[in-house]
Amino acid sequence: MPDYSKFDTSSLRVTKILIHPIKSCKGTSVEEAKYTLEGLEHDRKWCVIRADNHVVVTARQVSKIVLIHPRITVDPSAPEGGLLAITFPEDSGCEAFSLPLNSSQDTFQKWESVDVELWEQKDVQGYICETTSGRSPSMILSEYIGYPVHLVAKGPRVRNCQPTLRFPKLDAPSYFQDGYPVLLVSEESVAAVQERIRDMVGTQGIDDTWAEEELKVERFRPNIVFKGACIPFVEDVVTELCISSEKETVDGPGIIHLVSKCARCLLPNVDPVTGVRDNAVPYKVIMKFRKGLDPARSSAPCVGCNGIFTGEGVVKVGDWVHVRKMGFV
């Protein structure tokens, strides 16, 4: 257990912001991002689903999905705010296509509405994306994935987050995130996992290449990465924080409640650069020292924390992270 007496609350700053427009696909590092109650703007606003049962497809099932690259192009003068351009690896043979960034109600009326199943809850409204020329997104993605799928955009119907033990009356909306609008992790936490990997090279199936290879924070697919606590896993004991451009604590919309630990599956084993799943890293490593932290899933290892926003605003790289309340989520 880290010594939290060494936790420096005065020096926490945002070092990276990541947006993943299509769930499980390649993320984009940005210098700033707007946020609402549902999460960072455009984060997990789209997802891929099976055509037969409308269950969400992720890198847990198809690791190479992380190589699909959605890029956001904002154009305030465009009727729907810009475009989401989707490209594929060059050797895939799949052509690029684009979609409206902010689909209007008129666009949704032209697309088929479906109930999307995510974590055994079939209650997320989605619309099957279409283009006006060329092959449909469904055809292109089905060729890449290897079986029939659709690309869907989140519909306007609110999807409520599941309550947690600490927040049994939780009332917060989300897009296609696994559970909650925002995921935070510290650089020190990722570095601590990296250190454990080094110590375990040659055991538990951990390849010798990990003696030198860097564990990238992108494997954990966070939204906000911060640094400055001087110890790892400080997010374990923070329950409320505020992100602001001001060094001094201020009240405002940037308050985030951390509502649960992020219980991990095998998805972080997938290399976001190659799309190849590692047999051991980091799952077997974090299983050694990060279990028993989430009372709802005590057997699952945890890295990072899930949070909810309490208002709307903008978060920027370099912003200060002010700890408002401490405890154990």
GROMACS .gro file of C-alpha atoms in nm:
model
  329
    1MET     CA    1   0.000   0.000   0.000
    2PRO     CA    2   0.146   0.340  -0.096
    3ASP     CA    3   0.229   0.587   0.180
    4TYR     CA    4  -0.039   0.848   0.123
    5SER     CA    5   0.125   1.083   0.373
    6LYS     CA    6   0.364   1.164   0.087
    7PHE     CA    7   0.076   1.265  -0.140
    8ASP     CA    8   0.144   1.620  -0.263
    9THR     CA    9  -0.193   1.778  -0.336
   10SER     CA   10  -0.040   2.103  -0.459
   11SER     CA   11   0.131   1.983  -0.776
   12LEU     CA   12  -0.123   1.774  -0.971
   13ARG     CA   13  -0.162   1.873  -1.335
   14VAL     CA   14  -0.330   1.730  -1.643
   15THR     CA   15  -0.065   1.585  -1.877
   16LYS     CA   16  -0.277   1.416  -2.143
   17ILE     CA   17  -0.635   1.417  -2.269
   18LEU     CA   18  -0.757   1.127  -2.481
   19ILE     CA   19  -1.077   1.104  -2.683
   20HIS     CA   20  -1.194   0.775  -2.835
   21PRO     CA   21  -1.474   0.869  -3.080
   22ILE     CA   22  -1.557   0.506  -3.169
   23LYS     CA   23  -1.556   0.269  -2.874
   24SER     CA   24  -1.245   0.042  -2.872
   25CYS     CA   25  -1.098   0.212  -3.180
   26LYS     CA   26  -0.787   0.430  -3.187
   27GLY     CA   27  -0.791   0.727  -2.953
   28THR     CA   28  -0.670   1.080  -3.020
   29SER     CA   29  -0.459   1.293  -2.789
   30VAL     CA   30  -0.588   1.651  -2.777
   31GLU     CA   31  -0.472   1.969  -2.604
   32GLU     CA   32  -0.819   2.054  -2.478
   33ALA     CA   33  -1.169   1.912  -2.478
   34LYS     CA   34  -1.516   2.031  -2.394
   35TYR     CA   35  -1.713   1.818  -2.153
   36THR     CA   36  -2.076   1.773  -2.054
   37LEU     CA   37  -2.247   1.545  -1.806
   38GLU     CA   38  -2.216   1.264  -2.063
   39GLY     CA   39  -1.836   1.289  -2.086
   40LEU     CA   40  -1.573   1.451  -2.307
   41GLU     CA   41  -1.716   1.583  -2.631
   42HIS     CA   42  -1.730   1.308  -2.898
   43ASP     CA   43  -1.579   1.043  -2.666
   44ARG     CA   44  -1.736   0.698  -2.729
   45LYS     CA   45  -2.019   0.864  -2.918
   46TRP     CA   46  -2.011   0.581  -3.174
   47CYS     CA   47  -1.960   0.206  -3.145
   48VAL     CA   48  -1.951  -0.109  -3.357
   49ILE     CA   49  -2.223  -0.369  -3.297
   50ARG     CA   50  -2.290  -0.720  -3.423
   51ALA     CA   51  -2.555  -0.719  -3.695
   52ASP     CA   52  -2.733  -1.025  -3.558
   53ASN     CA   53  -2.790  -0.930  -3.194
   54HIS     CA   54  -2.675  -0.566  -3.165
   55VAL     CA   55  -2.417  -0.647  -2.896
   56VAL     CA   56  -2.124  -0.402  -2.886
   57VAL     CA   57  -1.800  -0.530  -3.044
   58THR     CA   58  -1.477  -0.430  -2.867
   59ALA     CA   59  -1.108  -0.519  -2.869
   60ARG     CA   60  -1.192  -0.788  -2.617
   61GLN     CA   61  -1.333  -0.987  -2.909
   62VAL     CA   62  -1.151  -0.833  -3.206
   63SER     CA   63  -0.813  -0.691  -3.107
   64LYS     CA   64  -0.738  -0.530  -3.445
   65ILE     CA   65  -1.034  -0.295  -3.400
   66VAL     CA   66  -0.789  -0.065  -3.215
   67LEU     CA   67  -0.622   0.006  -3.551
   68ILE     CA   68  -0.934   0.172  -3.695
   69HIS     CA   69  -0.859   0.545  -3.679
   70PRO     CA   70  -1.145   0.793  -3.637
   71ARG     CA   71  -1.040   1.157  -3.678
   72ILE     CA   72  -1.248   1.455  -3.575
   73THR     CA   73  -1.264   1.758  -3.804
   74VAL     CA   74  -1.457   2.046  -3.650
   75ASP     CA   75  -1.616   2.294  -3.891
   76PRO     CA   76  -1.855   2.539  -3.721
   77SER     CA   77  -1.979   2.653  -4.063
   78ALA     CA   78  -2.092   2.302  -4.159
   79PRO     CA   79  -2.459   2.211  -4.099
   80GLU     CA   80  -2.363   1.925  -3.864
   81GLY     CA   81  -2.051   2.076  -3.712
   82GLY     CA   82  -1.788   1.892  -3.911
   83LEU     CA   83  -1.693   1.535  -3.991
   84LEU     CA   84  -1.577   1.212  -3.833
   85ALA     CA   85  -1.334   1.059  -4.084
   86ILE     CA   86  -1.262   0.686  -4.040
   87THR     CA   87  -0.954   0.522  -4.190
   88PHE     CA   88  -0.816   0.167  -4.179
   89PRO     CA   89  -0.468   0.012  -4.193
   90GLU     CA   90  -0.326   0.034  -4.547
   91ASP     CA   91  -0.295  -0.342  -4.581
   92SER     CA   92  -0.661  -0.401  -4.490
   93GLY     CA   93  -0.799  -0.310  -4.831
   94CYS     CA   94  -1.078  -0.112  -4.662
   95GLU     CA   95  -1.158   0.235  -4.792
   96ALA     CA   96  -1.202   0.542  -4.573
   97PHE     CA   97  -1.538   0.709  -4.518
   98SER     CA   98  -1.680   1.009  -4.331
   99LEU     CA   99  -1.986   1.080  -4.118
  100PRO     CA  100  -2.149   1.391  -3.975
  101LEU     CA  101  -1.986   1.493  -3.648
  102ASN     CA  102  -2.313   1.596  -3.485
  103SER     CA  103  -2.595   1.411  -3.658
  104SER     CA  104  -2.916   1.612  -3.670
  105GLN     CA  105  -3.259   1.476  -3.593
  106ASP     CA  106  -3.329   1.485  -3.969
  107THR     CA  107  -3.027   1.259  -4.026
  108PHE     CA  108  -3.133   1.020  -3.752
  109GLN     CA  109  -3.478   0.992  -3.911
  110LYS     CA  110  -3.311   0.859  -4.228
  111TRP     CA  111  -3.111   0.598  -4.033
  112GLU     CA  112  -3.241   0.280  -3.872
  113SER     CA  113  -3.287   0.296  -3.495
  114VAL     CA  114  -3.169   0.000  -3.284
  115ASP     CA  115  -3.139  -0.086  -2.915
  116VAL     CA  116  -2.772  -0.152  -2.847
  117GLU     CA  117  -2.665  -0.411  -2.591
  118LEU     CA  118  -2.373  -0.311  -2.370
  119TRP     CA  119  -2.275  -0.521  -2.066
  120GLU     CA  120  -2.597  -0.723  -2.094
  121GLN     CA  121  -2.810  -0.410  -2.082
  122LYS     CA  122  -3.002  -0.361  -2.407
  123ASP     CA  123  -3.110  -0.006  -2.335
  124VAL     CA  124  -2.881   0.221  -2.536
  125GLN     CA  125  -3.041   0.399  -2.831
  126GLY     CA  126  -2.831   0.387  -3.145
  127TYR     CA  127  -2.870   0.472  -3.512
  128ILE     CA  128  -2.702   0.268  -3.787
  129CYS     CA  129  -2.473   0.509  -3.971
  130GLU     CA  130  -2.510   0.555  -4.346
  131THR     CA  131  -2.318   0.747  -4.610
  132THR     CA  132  -2.449   0.909  -4.927
  133SER     CA  133  -2.199   0.748  -5.165
  134GLY     CA  134  -1.983   0.438  -5.196
  135ARG     CA  135  -2.014   0.128  -4.983
  136SER     CA  136  -2.197   0.162  -4.652
  137PRO     CA  137  -2.003   0.181  -4.325
  138SER     CA  138  -2.163  -0.155  -4.234
  139MET     CA  139  -2.019  -0.323  -4.544
  140ILE     CA  140  -1.671  -0.178  -4.495
  141LEU     CA  141  -1.653  -0.259  -4.126
  142SER     CA  142  -1.794  -0.610  -4.179
  143GLU     CA  143  -1.515  -0.679  -4.426
  144TYR     CA  144  -1.255  -0.557  -4.175
  145ILE     CA  145  -1.400  -0.731  -3.868
  146GLY     CA  146  -1.471  -1.057  -4.048
  147TYR     CA  147  -1.843  -1.091  -3.975
  148PRO     CA  148  -2.154  -0.871  -4.018
  149VAL     CA  149  -2.146  -0.556  -3.805
  150HIS     CA  150  -2.286  -0.202  -3.803
  151LEU     CA  151  -2.144   0.132  -3.695
  152VAL     CA  152  -2.395   0.313  -3.476
  153ALA     CA  153  -2.417   0.665  -3.340
  154LYS     CA  154  -2.556   0.728  -2.993
  155GLY     CA  155  -2.916   0.849  -3.010
  156PRO     CA  156  -3.063   1.132  -2.801
  157ARG     CA  157  -3.237   0.903  -2.550
  158VAL     CA  158  -3.054   0.927  -2.218
  159ARG     CA  159  -2.849   0.630  -2.105
  160ASN     CA  160  -2.815   0.632  -1.726
  161CYS     CA  161  -2.503   0.505  -1.549
  162GLN     CA  162  -2.538   0.210  -1.314
  163PRO     CA  163  -2.538   0.298  -0.942
  164THR     CA  164  -2.233   0.207  -0.733
  165LEU     CA  165  -2.199   0.101  -0.370
  166ARG     CA  166  -2.088   0.452  -0.278
  167PHE     CA  167  -2.350   0.617  -0.500
  168PRO     CA  168  -2.661   0.394  -0.478
  169LYS     CA  169  -2.876   0.677  -0.614
  170LEU     CA  170  -2.636   0.777  -0.888
  171ASP     CA  171  -2.807   0.984  -1.156
  172ALA     CA  172  -2.565   1.051  -1.441
  173PRO     CA  173  -2.585   1.008  -1.820
  174SER     CA  174  -2.323   0.857  -2.052
  175TYR     CA  175  -2.253   0.764  -2.414
  176PHE     CA  176  -2.108   0.422  -2.505
  177GLN     CA  177  -1.851   0.420  -2.222
  178ASP     CA  178  -1.829   0.091  -2.034
  179GLY     CA  179  -1.987   0.249  -1.732
  180TYR     CA  180  -1.920   0.613  -1.656
  181PRO     CA  181  -1.856   0.942  -1.838
  182VAL     CA  182  -1.486   0.991  -1.756
  183LEU     CA  183  -1.189   0.772  -1.668
  184LEU     CA  184  -0.885   0.914  -1.489
  185VAL     CA  185  -0.543   0.764  -1.416
  186SER     CA  186  -0.213   0.906  -1.295
  187GLU     CA  187   0.120   0.870  -1.474
  188GLU     CA  188   0.267   0.746  -1.146
  189SER     CA  189   0.019   0.456  -1.141
  190VAL     CA  190   0.117   0.344  -1.491
  191ALA     CA  191   0.485   0.377  -1.396
  192ALA     CA  192   0.425   0.155  -1.091
  193VAL     CA  193   0.272  -0.114  -1.312
  194GLN     CA  194   0.570  -0.076  -1.548
  195GLU     CA  195   0.808  -0.135  -1.256
  196ARG     CA  196   0.624  -0.453  -1.156
  197ILE     CA  197   0.643  -0.575  -1.516
  198ARG     CA  198   1.020  -0.530  -1.515
  199ASP     CA  199   1.043  -0.731  -1.192
  200MET     CA  200   0.840  -1.018  -1.342
  201VAL     CA  201   1.016  -1.050  -1.680
  202GLY     CA  202   1.076  -1.416  -1.753
  203THR     CA  203   0.793  -1.533  -1.528
  204GLN     CA  204   0.417  -1.577  -1.579
  205GLY     CA  205   0.471  -1.575  -1.956
  206ILE     CA  206   0.611  -1.220  -1.956
  207ASP     CA  207   0.838  -1.185  -2.256
  208ASP     CA  208   1.197  -1.064  -2.226
  209THR     CA  209   1.114  -0.767  -2.449
  210TRP     CA  210   0.933  -0.611  -2.152
  211ALA     CA  211   1.269  -0.549  -1.989
  212GLU     CA  212   1.291  -0.249  -2.225
  213GLU     CA  213   0.943  -0.198  -2.373
  214GLU     CA  214   0.736   0.091  -2.243
  215LEU     CA  215   0.388   0.035  -2.103
  216LYS     CA  216   0.187   0.308  -2.275
  217VAL     CA  217  -0.093   0.476  -2.085
  218GLU     CA  218  -0.307   0.443  -2.399
  219ARG     CA  219  -0.350   0.072  -2.323
  220PHE     CA  220  -0.573   0.171  -2.029
  221ARG     CA  221  -0.785   0.399  -2.252
  222PRO     CA  222  -0.827   0.684  -2.001
  223ASN     CA  223  -0.972   1.025  -2.077
  224ILE     CA  224  -0.768   1.237  -1.838
  225VAL     CA  225  -0.411   1.159  -1.732
  226PHE     CA  226  -0.248   1.358  -1.454
  227LYS     CA  227   0.085   1.374  -1.275
  228GLY     CA  228   0.248   1.528  -0.968
  229ALA     CA  229   0.142   1.326  -0.663
  230CYS     CA  230   0.488   1.173  -0.612
  231ILE     CA  231   0.328   0.835  -0.535
  232PRO     CA  232   0.122   0.591  -0.746
  233PHE     CA  233  -0.250   0.518  -0.720
  234VAL     CA  234  -0.352   0.841  -0.548
  235GLU     CA  235  -0.675   0.816  -0.745
  236ASP     CA  236  -0.761   0.527  -0.511
  237VAL     CA  237  -0.815   0.770  -0.224
  238VAL     CA  238  -0.962   1.077  -0.396
  239THR     CA  239  -1.339   1.105  -0.407
  240GLU     CA  240  -1.385   1.458  -0.539
  241LEU     CA  241  -1.159   1.681  -0.745
  242CYS     CA  242  -1.174   1.997  -0.950
  243ILE     CA  243  -0.983   2.068  -1.271
  244SER     CA  244  -0.908   2.433  -1.340
  245SER     CA  245  -0.663   2.659  -1.519
  246GLU     CA  246  -0.617   2.838  -1.184
  247LYS     CA  247  -0.347   2.721  -0.943
  248GLU     CA  248  -0.567   2.807  -0.648
  249THR     CA  249  -0.877   2.601  -0.578
  250VAL     CA  250  -1.192   2.753  -0.722
  251ASP     CA  251  -1.554   2.646  -0.728
  252GLY     CA  252  -1.693   2.588  -1.072
  253PRO     CA  253  -1.822   2.335  -1.325
  254GLY     CA  254  -1.496   2.136  -1.331
  255ILE     CA  255  -1.586   1.925  -1.028
  256ILE     CA  256  -1.557   1.549  -1.079
  257HIS     CA  257  -1.689   1.287  -0.837
  258LEU     CA  258  -1.496   0.960  -0.853
  259VAL     CA  259  -1.761   0.691  -0.818
  260SER     CA  260  -1.580   0.359  -0.865
  261LYS     CA  261  -1.249   0.191  -0.935
  262CYS     CA  262  -1.194   0.083  -1.295
  263ALA     CA  263  -1.196  -0.297  -1.284
  264ARG     CA  264  -0.980  -0.430  -1.566
  265CYS     CA  265  -1.027  -0.709  -1.819
  266LEU     CA  266  -0.783  -0.830  -2.087
  267LEU     CA  267  -0.835  -0.529  -2.315
  268PRO     CA  268  -0.523  -0.341  -2.193
  269ASN     CA  269  -0.320  -0.642  -2.313
  270VAL     CA  270  -0.390  -0.522  -2.668
  271ASP     CA  271  -0.109  -0.306  -2.807
  272PRO     CA  272  -0.277   0.011  -2.941
  273VAL     CA  273  -0.003   0.045  -3.205
  274THR     CA  274   0.002  -0.310  -3.348
  275GLY     CA  275  -0.339  -0.446  -3.247
  276VAL     CA  276  -0.169  -0.758  -3.108
  277ARG     CA  277  -0.281  -0.896  -2.772
  278ASP     CA  278  -0.001  -0.978  -2.525
  279ASN     CA  279  -0.037  -1.309  -2.342
  280ALA     CA  280   0.045  -1.161  -2.002
  281VAL     CA  281   0.099  -0.784  -1.985
  282PRO     CA  282  -0.042  -0.602  -1.803
  283TYR     CA  283  -0.325  -0.828  -1.682
  284LYS     CA  284  -0.119  -1.099  -1.511
  285VAL     CA  285   0.093  -0.831  -1.346
  286ILE     CA  286  -0.189  -0.621  -1.202
  287MET     CA  287  -0.362  -0.940  -1.086
  288LYS     CA  288  -0.068  -0.980  -0.847
  289PHE     CA  289  -0.117  -0.655  -0.658
  290ARG     CA  290  -0.429  -0.467  -0.765
  291LYS     CA  291  -0.714  -0.701  -0.665
  292GLY     CA  292  -0.962  -0.649  -0.383
  293LEU     CA  293  -1.000  -0.275  -0.443
  294ASP     CA  294  -1.349  -0.269  -0.594
  295PRO     CA  295  -1.602  -0.408  -0.343
  296ALA     CA  296  -1.838  -0.493  -0.629
  297ARG     CA  297  -1.571  -0.692  -0.820
  298SER     CA  298  -1.312  -0.794  -0.562
  299SER     CA  299  -1.149  -1.055  -0.787
  300ALA     CA  300  -1.080  -0.807  -1.069
  301PRO     CA  301  -0.762  -0.596  -1.077
  302CYS     CA  302  -0.813  -0.219  -1.083
  303VAL     CA  303  -0.618   0.065  -1.244
  304GLY     CA  304  -0.765   0.415  -1.265
  305CYS     CA  305  -1.100   0.546  -1.144
  306ASN     CA  306  -1.434   0.621  -1.306
  307GLY     CA  307  -1.591   0.959  -1.252
  308ILE     CA  308  -1.889   1.178  -1.331
  309PHE     CA  309  -1.895   1.546  -1.423
  310THR     CA  310  -2.121   1.787  -1.235
  311GLY     CA  311  -2.140   2.050  -1.507
  312GLU     CA  312  -2.010   2.162  -1.844
  313GLY     CA  313  -1.678   2.319  -1.928
  314VAL     CA  314  -1.337   2.274  -2.091
  315VAL     CA  315  -1.038   2.076  -1.968
  316LYS     CA  316  -0.690   2.152  -2.100
  317VAL     CA  317  -0.348   1.991  -2.083
  318GLY     CA  318  -0.160   2.179  -1.810
  319ASP     CA  319  -0.470   2.246  -1.600
  320TRP     CA  320  -0.438   2.207  -1.225
  321VAL     CA  321  -0.607   1.915  -1.050
  322HIS     CA  322  -0.735   2.022  -0.708
  323VAL     CA  323  -0.827   1.752  -0.457
  324ARG     CA  324  -1.144   1.856  -0.277
  325LYS     CA  325  -1.225   1.540  -0.082
  326MET     CA  326  -1.040   1.222   0.003
  327GLY     CA  327  -1.171   0.880   0.098
  328PHE     CA  328  -1.195   0.537  -0.056
  329VAL     CA  329  -1.432   0.483  -0.346
   0.00000   0.00000   0.00000
